[in-house]
Amino acid sequence: MFKIFYPNEWKDSSYEIDYEQLAKMGIKGILFDIDNTLVPHGMPATQESIALLQRIHQTGLATCLISNNQEPRVAPFAEAMESDYLCNAHKPSVKGYQKACSIMGIQTNEAIFVGDQLFTDIYGANRAGIRSILVKPIHPKEEIQIVLKRYLEKIVLFFYRHGGSKKVPRIFTENNL
């Protein structure tokens, strides 16, 4: 029932994903949400987030930050991260995800999306045919509309954990990529 909202993988943090392994398995680009995925909501790029994207770029992977925020928030963040970006992406609209892949010069089946929200990040990626990794939000402080969605996410994640996830691979291996 909720499968369209299920991520392909669930991690505690964007910082614990094995990007090197993803590159070895044929992934060519990573799409990232920004707020509460790479940094706390509204914060600038940190040394940790910059180092993460530098490490990812060294593996040969392209990156694109895809955000529903406007240019004044996203552009300086992307510049600090030395990453392509798409602002005002209208997630979960499929068009934004497709455009982000186009910006990186890859196909949707060569990408993975990393984000912290089921109903925008993961739902949109799944609809676009992009594998998805759900990460736990970095910080509990969020805008009110996100706080309300988190209650609904708990219901979906309950089913994911108790049976639904058996239908969806929880980790990427060469066999399920």
PDB file of C-alpha atoms in Angstrom:
ATOM      1  CA  MET A   1       0.000   0.000   0.000  1.00  0.00           C
ATOM      2  CA  PHE A   2       2.783   2.434   0.902  1.00  0.00           C
ATOM      3  CA  LYS A   3       5.480   0.945  -1.363  1.00  0.00           C
ATOM      4  CA  ILE A   4       5.785   4.094  -3.532  1.00  0.00           C
ATOM      5  CA  PHE A   5       7.067   5.876  -0.391  1.00  0.00           C
ATOM      6  CA  TYR A   6       9.580   3.171   0.578  1.00  0.00           C
ATOM      7  CA  PRO A   7      13.256   3.986   0.094  1.00  0.00           C
ATOM      8  CA  ASN A   8      15.584   1.419  -1.409  1.00  0.00           C
ATOM      9  CA  GLU A   9      17.839   1.884   1.576  1.00  0.00           C
ATOM     10  CA  TRP A  10      17.650   3.582   4.955  1.00  0.00           C
ATOM     11  CA  LYS A  11      20.709   4.995   6.715  1.00  0.00           C
ATOM     12  CA  ASP A  12      21.233   7.047   9.841  1.00  0.00           C
ATOM     13  CA  SER A  13      23.164   9.712   7.952  1.00  0.00           C
ATOM     14  CA  SER A  14      24.323  10.858   4.524  1.00  0.00           C
ATOM     15  CA  TYR A  15      27.801  10.659   5.983  1.00  0.00           C
ATOM     16  CA  GLU A  16      27.722   6.871   6.466  1.00  0.00           C
ATOM     17  CA  ILE A  17      26.805   5.888   2.898  1.00  0.00           C
ATOM     18  CA  ASP A  18      29.506   4.001   0.999  1.00  0.00           C
ATOM     19  CA  TYR A  19      29.709   6.245  -2.079  1.00  0.00           C
ATOM     20  CA  GLU A  20      32.875   4.565  -3.270  1.00  0.00           C
ATOM     21  CA  GLN A  21      31.003   1.257  -3.479  1.00  0.00           C
ATOM     22  CA  LEU A  22      28.136   2.915  -5.365  1.00  0.00           C
ATOM     23  CA  ALA A  23      30.634   4.244  -7.926  1.00  0.00           C
ATOM     24  CA  LYS A  24      32.147   0.771  -8.334  1.00  0.00           C
ATOM     25  CA  MET A  25      28.649  -0.566  -8.985  1.00  0.00           C
ATOM     26  CA  GLY A  26      28.000   1.794 -11.887  1.00  0.00           C
ATOM     27  CA  ILE A  27      26.279   4.737 -10.225  1.00  0.00           C
ATOM     28  CA  LYS A  28      27.369   7.965 -11.923  1.00  0.00           C
ATOM     29  CA  GLY A  29      25.625  10.667  -9.909  1.00  0.00           C
ATOM     30  CA  ILE A  30      24.189  11.460  -6.508  1.00  0.00           C
ATOM     31  CA  LEU A  31      21.251  13.821  -6.041  1.00  0.00           C
ATOM     32  CA  PHE A  32      21.071  15.351  -2.577  1.00  0.00           C
ATOM     33  CA  ASP A  33      18.436  17.216  -0.669  1.00  0.00           C
ATOM     34  CA  ILE A  34      20.116  19.944   1.416  1.00  0.00           C
ATOM     35  CA  ASP A  35      18.232  20.803   4.594  1.00  0.00           C
ATOM     36  CA  ASN A  36      18.400  18.138   7.285  1.00  0.00           C
ATOM     37  CA  THR A  37      20.136  15.799   4.828  1.00  0.00           C
ATOM     38  CA  LEU A  38      23.560  17.469   4.542  1.00  0.00           C
ATOM     39  CA  VAL A  39      23.223  20.232   7.164  1.00  0.00           C
ATOM     40  CA  PRO A  40      20.628  21.326   9.735  1.00  0.00           C
ATOM     41  CA  HIS A  41      17.725  23.264   8.214  1.00  0.00           C
ATOM     42  CA  GLY A  42      18.766  26.679   6.906  1.00  0.00           C
ATOM     43  CA  MET A  43      22.447  26.338   7.813  1.00  0.00           C
ATOM     44  CA  PRO A  44      25.324  27.086   5.418  1.00  0.00           C
ATOM     45  CA  ALA A  45      27.674  24.407   4.162  1.00  0.00           C
ATOM     46  CA  THR A  46      29.900  22.979   6.880  1.00  0.00           C
ATOM     47  CA  GLN A  47      33.438  21.631   6.720  1.00  0.00           C
ATOM     48  CA  GLU A  48      31.932  18.150   7.095  1.00  0.00           C
ATOM     49  CA  SER A  49      29.498  18.590   4.190  1.00  0.00           C
ATOM     50  CA  ILE A  50      32.175  20.128   1.954  1.00  0.00           C
ATOM     51  CA  ALA A  51      34.573  17.265   2.747  1.00  0.00           C
ATOM     52  CA  LEU A  52      31.839  14.736   1.950  1.00  0.00           C
ATOM     53  CA  LEU A  53      31.196  16.131  -1.513  1.00  0.00           C
ATOM     54  CA  GLN A  54      34.932  16.450  -2.185  1.00  0.00           C
ATOM     55  CA  ARG A  55      35.297  12.760  -1.323  1.00  0.00           C
ATOM     56  CA  ILE A  56      32.357  11.880  -3.582  1.00  0.00           C
ATOM     57  CA  HIS A  57      33.788  13.925  -6.467  1.00  0.00           C
ATOM     58  CA  GLN A  58      37.151  12.170  -6.059  1.00  0.00           C
ATOM     59  CA  THR A  59      35.405   8.857  -6.781  1.00  0.00           C
ATOM     60  CA  GLY A  60      34.268  10.287 -10.128  1.00  0.00           C
ATOM     61  CA  LEU A  61      30.638  10.691  -9.120  1.00  0.00           C
ATOM     62  CA  ALA A  62      28.743  13.817 -10.155  1.00  0.00           C
ATOM     63  CA  THR A  63      26.516  15.570  -7.630  1.00  0.00           C
ATOM     64  CA  CYS A  64      23.481  17.780  -7.893  1.00  0.00           C
ATOM     65  CA  LEU A  65      21.751  19.464  -4.985  1.00  0.00           C
ATOM     66  CA  ILE A  66      18.005  19.420  -5.595  1.00  0.00           C
ATOM     67  CA  SER A  67      15.936  21.652  -3.357  1.00  0.00           C
ATOM     68  CA  ASN A  68      12.515  23.228  -3.148  1.00  0.00           C
ATOM     69  CA  ASN A  69      14.225  26.309  -1.710  1.00  0.00           C
ATOM     70  CA  GLN A  70      14.873  29.407  -3.781  1.00  0.00           C
ATOM     71  CA  GLU A  71      18.103  30.573  -5.438  1.00  0.00           C
ATOM     72  CA  PRO A  72      19.330  32.753  -2.506  1.00  0.00           C
ATOM     73  CA  ARG A  73      19.431  29.664  -0.250  1.00  0.00           C
ATOM     74  CA  VAL A  74      20.633  27.067  -2.747  1.00  0.00           C
ATOM     75  CA  ALA A  75      23.188  28.867  -4.966  1.00  0.00           C
ATOM     76  CA  PRO A  76      25.662  29.888  -2.207  1.00  0.00           C
ATOM     77  CA  PHE A  77      25.361  26.463  -0.620  1.00  0.00           C
ATOM     78  CA  ALA A  78      26.064  24.737  -3.950  1.00  0.00           C
ATOM     79  CA  GLU A  79      28.976  27.060  -4.653  1.00  0.00           C
ATOM     80  CA  ALA A  80      30.578  26.187  -1.307  1.00  0.00           C
ATOM     81  CA  MET A  81      29.990  22.502  -2.051  1.00  0.00           C
ATOM     82  CA  GLU A  82      31.309  22.803  -5.627  1.00  0.00           C
ATOM     83  CA  SER A  83      28.193  21.025  -6.854  1.00  0.00           C
ATOM     84  CA  ASP A  84      25.594  21.472  -9.545  1.00  0.00           C
ATOM     85  CA  TYR A  85      22.186  22.400  -8.202  1.00  0.00           C
ATOM     86  CA  LEU A  86      18.521  22.780  -9.006  1.00  0.00           C
ATOM     87  CA  CYS A  87      16.524  25.188  -6.875  1.00  0.00           C
ATOM     88  CA  ASN A  88      12.738  25.547  -6.783  1.00  0.00           C
ATOM     89  CA  ALA A  89      12.579  21.897  -7.901  1.00  0.00           C
ATOM     90  CA  HIS A  90       8.939  21.355  -6.917  1.00  0.00           C
ATOM     91  CA  LYS A  91       9.697  18.000  -5.292  1.00  0.00           C
ATOM     92  CA  PRO A  92       8.044  15.502  -5.526  1.00  0.00           C
ATOM     93  CA  SER A  93       7.501  16.474  -9.177  1.00  0.00           C
ATOM     94  CA  VAL A  94       9.306  14.026 -11.456  1.00  0.00           C
ATOM     95  CA  LYS A  95      10.486  16.856 -13.727  1.00  0.00           C
ATOM     96  CA  GLY A  96      12.884  18.230 -11.118  1.00  0.00           C
ATOM     97  CA  TYR A  97      14.588  14.881 -10.628  1.00  0.00           C
ATOM     98  CA  GLN A  98      14.875  14.362 -14.385  1.00  0.00           C
ATOM     99  CA  LYS A  99      16.280  17.860 -14.855  1.00  0.00           C
ATOM    100  CA  ALA A 100      18.854  17.271 -12.093  1.00  0.00           C
ATOM    101  CA  CYS A 101      20.013  14.099 -13.855  1.00  0.00           C
ATOM    102  CA  SER A 102      20.185  16.015 -17.124  1.00  0.00           C
ATOM    103  CA  ILE A 103      22.313  18.700 -15.462  1.00  0.00           C
ATOM    104  CA  MET A 104      24.757  15.966 -14.397  1.00  0.00           C
ATOM    105  CA  GLY A 105      24.649  14.381 -17.861  1.00  0.00           C
ATOM    106  CA  ILE A 106      23.354  11.009 -16.655  1.00  0.00           C
ATOM    107  CA  GLN A 107      20.243   8.871 -16.969  1.00  0.00           C
ATOM    108  CA  THR A 108      17.869   8.367 -14.039  1.00  0.00           C
ATOM    109  CA  ASN A 109      18.932   4.713 -13.744  1.00  0.00           C
ATOM    110  CA  GLU A 110      22.519   5.900 -13.149  1.00  0.00           C
ATOM    111  CA  ALA A 111      21.558   8.081 -10.177  1.00  0.00           C
ATOM    112  CA  ILE A 112      20.734   7.722  -6.510  1.00  0.00           C
ATOM    113  CA  PHE A 113      18.816  10.288  -4.494  1.00  0.00           C
ATOM    114  CA  VAL A 114      19.625  10.946  -0.817  1.00  0.00           C
ATOM    115  CA  GLY A 115      17.071  12.785   1.305  1.00  0.00           C
ATOM    116  CA  ASP A 116      15.359  12.947   4.684  1.00  0.00           C
ATOM    117  CA  GLN A 117      11.663  13.194   3.752  1.00  0.00           C
ATOM    118  CA  LEU A 118       9.436  10.404   2.474  1.00  0.00           C
ATOM    119  CA  PHE A 119       6.650  12.478   0.916  1.00  0.00           C
ATOM    120  CA  THR A 120       8.872  14.782  -1.105  1.00  0.00           C
ATOM    121  CA  ASP A 121      12.369  13.332  -1.486  1.00  0.00           C
ATOM    122  CA  ILE A 122      11.756   9.589  -1.624  1.00  0.00           C
ATOM    123  CA  TYR A 123       8.327   9.679  -3.262  1.00  0.00           C
ATOM    124  CA  GLY A 124       9.601  11.919  -6.061  1.00  0.00           C
ATOM    125  CA  ALA A 125      12.746   9.880  -6.636  1.00  0.00           C
ATOM    126  CA  ASN A 126      10.778   6.646  -6.752  1.00  0.00           C
ATOM    127  CA  ARG A 127       8.296   8.098  -9.240  1.00  0.00           C
ATOM    128  CA  ALA A 128      11.206   9.296 -11.410  1.00  0.00           C
ATOM    129  CA  GLY A 129      12.769   5.822 -11.440  1.00  0.00           C
ATOM    130  CA  ILE A 130      15.718   6.878  -9.296  1.00  0.00           C
ATOM    131  CA  ARG A 131      16.903   4.650  -6.483  1.00  0.00           C
ATOM    132  CA  SER A 132      16.558   6.347  -3.123  1.00  0.00           C
ATOM    133  CA  ILE A 133      18.255   6.416   0.243  1.00  0.00           C
ATOM    134  CA  LEU A 134      16.340   7.811   3.201  1.00  0.00           C
ATOM    135  CA  VAL A 135      18.462   9.346   5.955  1.00  0.00           C
ATOM    136  CA  LYS A 136      17.379  10.425   9.398  1.00  0.00           C
ATOM    137  CA  PRO A 137      16.972  14.191   9.773  1.00  0.00           C
ATOM    138  CA  ILE A 138      20.119  15.822  11.148  1.00  0.00           C
ATOM    139  CA  HIS A 139      18.306  18.162  13.521  1.00  0.00           C
ATOM    140  CA  PRO A 140      14.817  18.107  15.085  1.00  0.00           C
ATOM    141  CA  LYS A 141      14.162  21.818  14.392  1.00  0.00           C
ATOM    142  CA  GLU A 142      12.003  22.000  11.257  1.00  0.00           C
ATOM    143  CA  GLU A 143       9.347  24.149   9.644  1.00  0.00           C
ATOM    144  CA  ILE A 144       5.790  23.447  10.826  1.00  0.00           C
ATOM    145  CA  GLN A 145       4.660  21.855   7.543  1.00  0.00           C
ATOM    146  CA  ILE A 146       7.523  19.367   7.788  1.00  0.00           C
ATOM    147  CA  VAL A 147       6.756  18.612  11.434  1.00  0.00           C
ATOM    148  CA  LEU A 148       3.203  17.675  10.444  1.00  0.00           C
ATOM    149  CA  LYS A 149       4.441  15.404   7.636  1.00  0.00           C
ATOM    150  CA  ARG A 150       6.753  13.619  10.074  1.00  0.00           C
ATOM    151  CA  TYR A 151       3.711  12.221  11.910  1.00  0.00           C
ATOM    152  CA  LEU A 152       2.430  10.666   8.685  1.00  0.00           C
ATOM    153  CA  GLU A 153       5.919   9.408   7.844  1.00  0.00           C
ATOM    154  CA  LYS A 154       5.923   7.447  11.107  1.00  0.00           C
ATOM    155  CA  ILE A 155       2.952   5.425   9.853  1.00  0.00           C
ATOM    156  CA  VAL A 156       4.635   4.603   6.544  1.00  0.00           C
ATOM    157  CA  LEU A 157       7.922   3.766   8.249  1.00  0.00           C
ATOM    158  CA  PHE A 158       6.102   1.436  10.644  1.00  0.00           C
ATOM    159  CA  PHE A 159       4.882  -0.629   7.684  1.00  0.00           C
ATOM    160  CA  TYR A 160       8.302  -0.384   6.022  1.00  0.00           C
ATOM    161  CA  ARG A 161       9.974  -1.815   9.116  1.00  0.00           C
ATOM    162  CA  HIS A 162       7.313  -4.477   9.737  1.00  0.00           C
ATOM    163  CA  GLY A 163       7.115  -6.317   6.496  1.00  0.00           C
ATOM    164  CA  GLY A 164       7.024  -3.790   3.708  1.00  0.00           C
ATOM    165  CA  SER A 165      10.792  -3.528   3.597  1.00  0.00           C
ATOM    166  CA  LYS A 166      11.038  -7.239   2.782  1.00  0.00           C
ATOM    167  CA  LYS A 167       9.705  -6.386  -0.674  1.00  0.00           C
ATOM    168  CA  VAL A 168      12.295  -3.661  -1.213  1.00  0.00           C
ATOM    169  CA  PRO A 169      16.060  -4.201  -0.922  1.00  0.00           C
ATOM    170  CA  ARG A 170      17.359  -2.499   2.212  1.00  0.00           C
ATOM    171  CA  ILE A 171      20.942  -2.299   1.007  1.00  0.00           C
ATOM    172  CA  PHE A 172      22.470  -2.042  -2.409  1.00  0.00           C
ATOM    173  CA  THR A 173      24.472  -4.953  -3.708  1.00  0.00           C
ATOM    174  CA  GLU A 174      25.664  -5.655  -7.203  1.00  0.00           C
ATOM    175  CA  ASN A 175      22.693  -8.012  -7.550  1.00  0.00           C
ATOM    176  CA  ASN A 176      19.996  -5.456  -6.785  1.00  0.00           C
ATOM    177  CA  LEU A 177      21.459  -2.350  -8.415  1.00  0.00           C
TER     178      LEU A 177
END
